[in-house]
Amino acid sequence: MALRLIFLGPPGVGKGTQAKLLAADREIPHISTGDILRAEAAAGSELGRQAKEYMHKGELVPDELVVAMVAQRLARPDCRAGYLLDGFPRTMAQATALEARLAERNEDVDRVLYFSAPDEVLVRRLSGRRTCPECGAGYHVEAMPPETDGVCDKCGAKLVQRKDDMPETIKNRLEVYKAQTQALIDHYKTAGSLIEIDATGAVDEIAEAARRSLET
Ligand code: AP5
């Protein structure tokens, strides 16, 4: 049976790290709107060019652009077996658009996993994040350092720090999350599909809690 999941939570809580693990475990595509937008920006597409301005400031990319982009991705054949949406929806307008699409197809979201952690944990995780621009592997300078400082263990490329992981932009991203995304927690709580996961612990403990939450 198809499994459709949403990962919700503040910037830096570890959604992407957990999404990669669970999507691989359940053999469903991991659809991260942040990753798709960064790939579009790197490719220099029209969407990427428009998105970049918002992303660098820590603002949300306009709903109509993101909704169209996700609709295109969900139309691909690999989504028939389900999918894990990471970082989408992020506004009520995006949630409404997703619900309309699901209703048209008589489909439903099985679970919304809401990952939570205090702001100081988020800031520490975001400030120390490093990523590989070649293979997409993720690291943290303290919690998950590469074997050789600044070099990807998997492909040997030089690791980079995301532009939106600078202190001022982190501050704005946390404010934008509180103003525009936090309302979705109540929305999905009311719908009965929300499961909160404490994301302050170690990666494997959180992964285990996420796996278990699908068994209930
Ligand atoms: P996006 O890329 O989605 O960023 P985000 O939601 O802010 O989330 P992050 O990717 O920063 O964090 P994460 O929770 O995935 O944490 P991670 O696993 O990497 O979006 C970027 C931008 O794109 C947005 O600001 C917006 O402009 C635009 N955008 C995207 N989607 C949009 C949408 N739907 N609508 C409009 N605009 C949109 O972990 C963080 C760090 O912590 C890593 O270094 C990791 O190694 C480390 N870590 C993870 N888990 C642990 C742990 N348990 N213990 C210690 N360290 C850990």
mmCIF file of N, CA, C and O in Angstrom, residues 3 31 64 84 90 92 100-101 110 114 122 137-138 144 147 158 162 185 190 198 207 212:
data_model
loop_
_atom_site.group_PDB
_atom_site.id
_atom_site.type_symbol
_atom_site.label_atom_id
_atom_site.label_comp_id
_atom_site.label_asym_id
_atom_site.label_seq_id
_atom_site.Cartn_x
_atom_site.Cartn_y
_atom_site.Cartn_z
ATOM 1 N N LEU A 3 2.464 4.719 0.880
ATOM 2 C CA LEU A 3 2.682 5.403 2.157
ATOM 3 C C LEU A 3 3.015 6.864 1.864
ATOM 4 O O LEU A 3 4.006 7.157 1.194
ATOM 5 N N ILE A 31 11.161 13.745 -0.996
ATOM 6 C CA ILE A 31 10.964 14.973 -1.777
ATOM 7 C C ILE A 31 11.172 16.173 -0.861
ATOM 8 O O ILE A 31 10.312 16.511 -0.043
ATOM 9 N N GLU A 64 2.732 29.950 -5.051
ATOM 10 C CA GLU A 64 2.358 29.448 -6.387
ATOM 11 C C GLU A 64 3.531 28.743 -7.074
ATOM 12 O O GLU A 64 3.344 27.735 -7.767
ATOM 13 N N LEU A 84 7.677 10.842 0.692
ATOM 14 C CA LEU A 84 7.917 11.553 1.955
ATOM 15 C C LEU A 84 8.192 13.007 1.602
ATOM 16 O O LEU A 84 9.195 13.314 0.948
ATOM 17 N N ARG A 90 4.405 24.310 3.943
ATOM 18 C CA ARG A 90 4.993 25.224 4.920
ATOM 19 C C ARG A 90 4.086 26.410 5.214
ATOM 20 O O ARG A 90 4.422 27.247 6.038
ATOM 21 N N MET A 92 -0.413 27.557 5.138
ATOM 22 C CA MET A 92 -1.770 27.005 5.013
ATOM 23 C C MET A 92 -2.162 26.895 3.553
ATOM 24 O O MET A 92 -2.826 25.941 3.152
ATOM 25 N N ALA A 100 -6.246 19.475 -1.772
ATOM 26 C CA ALA A 100 -7.105 19.449 -2.964
ATOM 27 C C ALA A 100 -6.597 18.395 -3.945
ATOM 28 O O ALA A 100 -7.370 17.626 -4.516
ATOM 29 N N ARG A 101 -5.289 18.338 -4.094
ATOM 30 C CA ARG A 101 -4.699 17.361 -5.020
ATOM 31 C C ARG A 101 -4.988 15.925 -4.541
ATOM 32 O O ARG A 101 -5.362 15.054 -5.325
ATOM 33 N N ASP A 110 -0.837 9.688 5.260
ATOM 34 C CA ASP A 110 -0.942 8.699 6.333
ATOM 35 C C ASP A 110 -0.516 9.273 7.675
ATOM 36 O O ASP A 110 -1.156 9.041 8.687
ATOM 37 N N TYR A 114 5.960 15.522 13.222
ATOM 38 C CA TYR A 114 6.399 16.861 13.607
ATOM 39 C C TYR A 114 7.607 16.726 14.533
ATOM 40 O O TYR A 114 7.495 16.216 15.646
ATOM 41 N N LEU A 122 18.477 24.179 17.547
ATOM 42 C CA LEU A 122 18.343 24.473 16.109
ATOM 43 C C LEU A 122 19.503 25.346 15.632
ATOM 44 O O LEU A 122 20.112 25.075 14.592
ATOM 45 N N ALA A 137 25.745 14.675 0.549
ATOM 46 C CA ALA A 137 25.896 14.149 1.912
ATOM 47 C C ALA A 137 25.927 15.302 2.918
ATOM 48 O O ALA A 137 26.426 16.389 2.610
ATOM 49 N N GLY A 138 25.365 15.039 4.112
ATOM 50 C CA GLY A 138 25.288 16.085 5.131
ATOM 51 C C GLY A 138 26.177 15.765 6.326
ATOM 52 O O GLY A 138 26.335 14.596 6.691
ATOM 53 N N MET A 144 28.500 15.315 13.630
ATOM 54 C CA MET A 144 28.768 14.334 12.574
ATOM 55 C C MET A 144 29.890 14.827 11.678
ATOM 56 O O MET A 144 29.673 15.128 10.497
ATOM 57 N N GLU A 147 35.625 12.523 8.205
ATOM 58 C CA GLU A 147 36.922 11.986 8.676
ATOM 59 C C GLU A 147 38.036 13.015 8.510
ATOM 60 O O GLU A 147 38.868 13.201 9.375
ATOM 61 N N LYS A 158 34.989 19.135 -1.678
ATOM 62 C CA LYS A 158 35.161 20.101 -0.590
ATOM 63 C C LYS A 158 33.767 20.479 -0.044
ATOM 64 O O LYS A 158 32.873 20.841 -0.828
ATOM 65 N N ARG A 162 25.894 26.303 3.761
ATOM 66 C CA ARG A 162 24.796 26.948 3.042
ATOM 67 C C ARG A 162 24.769 28.441 3.350
ATOM 68 O O ARG A 162 24.977 28.843 4.495
ATOM 69 N N ILE A 185 0.928 22.926 12.640
ATOM 70 C CA ILE A 185 0.948 21.907 13.703
ATOM 71 C C ILE A 185 -0.483 21.694 14.201
ATOM 72 O O ILE A 185 -0.964 20.561 14.270
ATOM 73 N N THR A 190 -5.529 18.737 14.536
ATOM 74 C CA THR A 190 -6.989 18.654 14.436
ATOM 75 C C THR A 190 -7.393 17.550 13.462
ATOM 76 O O THR A 190 -8.360 16.828 13.686
ATOM 77 N N ASP A 198 10.307 14.035 19.625
ATOM 78 C CA ASP A 198 11.338 14.845 20.274
ATOM 79 C C ASP A 198 12.639 14.638 19.490
ATOM 80 O O ASP A 198 13.160 13.521 19.437
ATOM 81 N N ALA A 207 15.541 8.329 14.731
ATOM 82 C CA ALA A 207 15.149 7.476 13.600
ATOM 83 C C ALA A 207 14.290 6.312 14.087
ATOM 84 O O ALA A 207 13.289 5.949 13.459
ATOM 85 N N ARG A 212 9.012 3.750 14.683
ATOM 86 C CA ARG A 212 7.968 3.198 15.568
ATOM 87 C C ARG A 212 6.636 3.930 15.388
ATOM 88 O O ARG A 212 5.577 3.327 15.465
#
